[in-house]
Short mmCIF file of C-alpha atoms in Angstrom, two decimals:
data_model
loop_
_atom_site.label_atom_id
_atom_site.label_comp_id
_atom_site.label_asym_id
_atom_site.label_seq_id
_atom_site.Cartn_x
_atom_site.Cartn_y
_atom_site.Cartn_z
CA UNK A 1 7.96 62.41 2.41
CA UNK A 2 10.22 59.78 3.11
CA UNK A 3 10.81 56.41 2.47
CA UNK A 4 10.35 54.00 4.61
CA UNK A 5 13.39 51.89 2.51
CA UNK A 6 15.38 55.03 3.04
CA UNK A 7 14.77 55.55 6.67
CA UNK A 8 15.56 51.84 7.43
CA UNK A 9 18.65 52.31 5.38
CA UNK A 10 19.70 49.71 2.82
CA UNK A 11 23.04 48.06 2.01
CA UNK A 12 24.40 45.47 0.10
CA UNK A 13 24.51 42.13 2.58
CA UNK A 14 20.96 44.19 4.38
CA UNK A 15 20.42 43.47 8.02
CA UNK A 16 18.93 41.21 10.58
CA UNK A 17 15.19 41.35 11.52
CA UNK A 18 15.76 41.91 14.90
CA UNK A 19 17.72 44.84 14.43
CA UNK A 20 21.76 45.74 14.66
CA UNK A 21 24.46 46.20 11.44
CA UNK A 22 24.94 44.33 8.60
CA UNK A 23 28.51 42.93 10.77
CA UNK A 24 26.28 41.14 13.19
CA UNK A 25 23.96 39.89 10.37
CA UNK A 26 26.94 38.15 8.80
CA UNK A 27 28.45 37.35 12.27
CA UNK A 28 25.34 35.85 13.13
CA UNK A 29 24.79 33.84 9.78
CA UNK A 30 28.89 32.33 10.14
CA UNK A 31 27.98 31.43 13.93
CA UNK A 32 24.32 29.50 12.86
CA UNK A 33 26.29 28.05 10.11
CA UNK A 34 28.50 26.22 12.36
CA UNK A 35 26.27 25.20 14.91
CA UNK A 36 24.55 23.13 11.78
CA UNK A 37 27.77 22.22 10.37
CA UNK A 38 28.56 20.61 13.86
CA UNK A 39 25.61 19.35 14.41
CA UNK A 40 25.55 17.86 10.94
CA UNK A 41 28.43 16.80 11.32
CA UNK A 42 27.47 15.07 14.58
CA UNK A 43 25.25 12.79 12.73
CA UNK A 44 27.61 11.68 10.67
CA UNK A 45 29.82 10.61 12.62
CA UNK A 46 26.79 8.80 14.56
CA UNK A 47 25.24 7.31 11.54
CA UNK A 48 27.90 7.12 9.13
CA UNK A 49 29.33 4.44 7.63
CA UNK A 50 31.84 2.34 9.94
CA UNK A 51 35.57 3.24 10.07
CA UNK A 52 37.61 3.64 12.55
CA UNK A 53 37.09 6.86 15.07
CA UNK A 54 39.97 8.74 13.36
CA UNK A 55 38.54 8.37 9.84
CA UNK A 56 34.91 9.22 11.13
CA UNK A 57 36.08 12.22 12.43
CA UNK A 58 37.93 13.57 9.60
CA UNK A 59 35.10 12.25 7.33
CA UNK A 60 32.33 14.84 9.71
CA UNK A 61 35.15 17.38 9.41
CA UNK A 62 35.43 17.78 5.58
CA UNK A 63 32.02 17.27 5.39
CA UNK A 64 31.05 19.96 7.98
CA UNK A 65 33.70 22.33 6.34
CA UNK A 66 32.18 21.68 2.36
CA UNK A 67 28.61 22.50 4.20
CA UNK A 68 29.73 25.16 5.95
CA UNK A 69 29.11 28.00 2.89
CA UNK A 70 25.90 26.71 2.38
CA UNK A 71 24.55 26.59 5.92
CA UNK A 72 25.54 30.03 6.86
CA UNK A 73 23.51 31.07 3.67
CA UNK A 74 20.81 29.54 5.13
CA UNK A 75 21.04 31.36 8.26
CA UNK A 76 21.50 34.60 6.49
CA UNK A 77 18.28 34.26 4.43
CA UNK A 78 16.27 33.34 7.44
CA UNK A 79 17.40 36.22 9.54
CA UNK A 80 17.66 39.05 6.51
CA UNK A 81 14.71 41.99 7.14
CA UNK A 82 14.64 42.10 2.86
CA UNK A 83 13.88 45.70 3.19
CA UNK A 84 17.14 47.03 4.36
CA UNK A 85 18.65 44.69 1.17
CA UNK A 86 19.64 47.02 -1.73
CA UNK A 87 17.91 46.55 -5.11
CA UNK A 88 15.57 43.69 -3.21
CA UNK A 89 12.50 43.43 -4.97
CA UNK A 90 9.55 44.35 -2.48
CA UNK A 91 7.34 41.49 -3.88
CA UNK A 92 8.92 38.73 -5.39
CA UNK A 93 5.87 36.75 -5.68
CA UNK A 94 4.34 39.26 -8.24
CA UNK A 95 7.50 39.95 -10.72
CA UNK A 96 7.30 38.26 -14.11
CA UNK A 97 10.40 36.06 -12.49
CA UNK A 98 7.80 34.59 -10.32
CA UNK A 99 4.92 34.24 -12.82
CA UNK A 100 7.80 32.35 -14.87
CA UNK A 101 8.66 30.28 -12.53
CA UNK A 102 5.17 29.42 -10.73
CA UNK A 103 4.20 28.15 -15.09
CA UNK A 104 7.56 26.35 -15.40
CA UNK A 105 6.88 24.44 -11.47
CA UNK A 106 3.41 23.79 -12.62
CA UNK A 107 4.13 22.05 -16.08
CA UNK A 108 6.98 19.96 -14.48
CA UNK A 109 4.85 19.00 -11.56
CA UNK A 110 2.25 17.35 -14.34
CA UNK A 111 5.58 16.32 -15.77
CA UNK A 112 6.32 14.76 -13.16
CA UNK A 113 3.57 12.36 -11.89
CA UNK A 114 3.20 11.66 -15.69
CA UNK A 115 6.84 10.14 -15.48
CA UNK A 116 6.01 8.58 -12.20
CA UNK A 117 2.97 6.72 -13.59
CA UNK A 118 4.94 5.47 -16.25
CA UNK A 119 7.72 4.61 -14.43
CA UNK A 120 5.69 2.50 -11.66
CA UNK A 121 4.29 0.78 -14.38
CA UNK A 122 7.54 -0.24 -16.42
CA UNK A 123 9.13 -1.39 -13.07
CA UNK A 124 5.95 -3.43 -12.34
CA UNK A 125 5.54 -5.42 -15.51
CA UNK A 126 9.78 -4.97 -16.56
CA UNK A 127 10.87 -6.47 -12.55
CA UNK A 128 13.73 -4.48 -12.71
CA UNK A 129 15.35 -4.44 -9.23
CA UNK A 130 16.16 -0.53 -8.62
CA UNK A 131 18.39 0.84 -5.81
CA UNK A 132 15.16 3.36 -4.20
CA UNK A 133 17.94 5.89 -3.04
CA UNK A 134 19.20 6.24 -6.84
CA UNK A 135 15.53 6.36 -8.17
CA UNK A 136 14.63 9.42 -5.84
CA UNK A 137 17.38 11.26 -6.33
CA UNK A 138 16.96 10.69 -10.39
CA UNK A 139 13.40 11.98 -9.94
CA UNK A 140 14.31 14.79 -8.19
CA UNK A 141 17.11 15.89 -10.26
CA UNK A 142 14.53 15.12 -13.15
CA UNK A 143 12.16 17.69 -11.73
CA UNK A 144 14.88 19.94 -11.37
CA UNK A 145 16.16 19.71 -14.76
CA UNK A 146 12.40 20.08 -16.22
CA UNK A 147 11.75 23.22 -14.38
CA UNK A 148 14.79 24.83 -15.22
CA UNK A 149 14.06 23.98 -18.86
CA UNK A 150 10.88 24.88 -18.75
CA UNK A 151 11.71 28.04 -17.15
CA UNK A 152 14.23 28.99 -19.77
CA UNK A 153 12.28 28.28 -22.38
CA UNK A 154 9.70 30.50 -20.87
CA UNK A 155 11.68 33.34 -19.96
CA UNK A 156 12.79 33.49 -23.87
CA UNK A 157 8.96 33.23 -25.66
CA UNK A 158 7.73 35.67 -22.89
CA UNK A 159 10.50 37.78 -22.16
#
């Protein structure tokens, strides 16, 4: 009996869900990552801050170009079938990768709206006049940096 892995056929970059060769996947994935990178790059130039036109422009253009690897990423995961993806696990959900990481994002998460508690509080009675851009992004990289510990830490007692 076959495979049905086999029959689909499997390589390294995979291919798209709705069918054709791994070229078109990738073609696909560079095309939808520049019609985000424009379009990102679209609002920044709208909503930006002010400079002249030239200086805008170039500003959207750098930043569409640094975004550029990342978007097209994005489109490739979205449009990958994972079953025509070499060495793809057929359910991530279930490996002990994913049982490490679902303990690691559930010990940060009470982590994390312990530190928020504490934090509200300290600001409250302390008056201290915080920049709520900075704060987010410091919680979120917080998060970030607890679950990757945690995860770590994990992975070594467990694994």
């Amino acid at each position: 009996m076959v495979d049905s892995k086999e029959s689909v056929g499997q390589s390294k970059w995979g291919r798209s869900r709705f069918g054709g060769s791994t070229a078109l996947l990738i073609i696909l994935s560079l095309l939808g990552g520049l019609v985000l990178c424009a379009a990102m790059a679209l609002i920044w130039w709208t909503f930006g801050p002010e400079a002249d036109q030239q200086r805008k422009m170039l500003s959207g253009l750098v930043f569409a170009l640094l975004m550029l690897p990342a978007a097209s990423a994005l489109c490739w995961v979205f449009m990958l079938d994972r079953d025509t993806l070499a060495g793809a696990v057929r359910d991530p959900e279930s490996s002990i990768e994913g049982k490490w990481y679902e303990k690691a994002v559930f010990g940060a998460f009470h982590d994390l709206i312990a530190l928020c508690g504490l934090g509200a509080m300290a600001l409250g009675l302390l008056r201290i006049d915080v920049e709520p851009v900075m704060l987010l992004v410091g919680v979120v990289l917080l998060a970030a940096v607890d679950v990757l510990v945690r995860y770590l830490v994990i992975k070594k007692v467990e694994g």
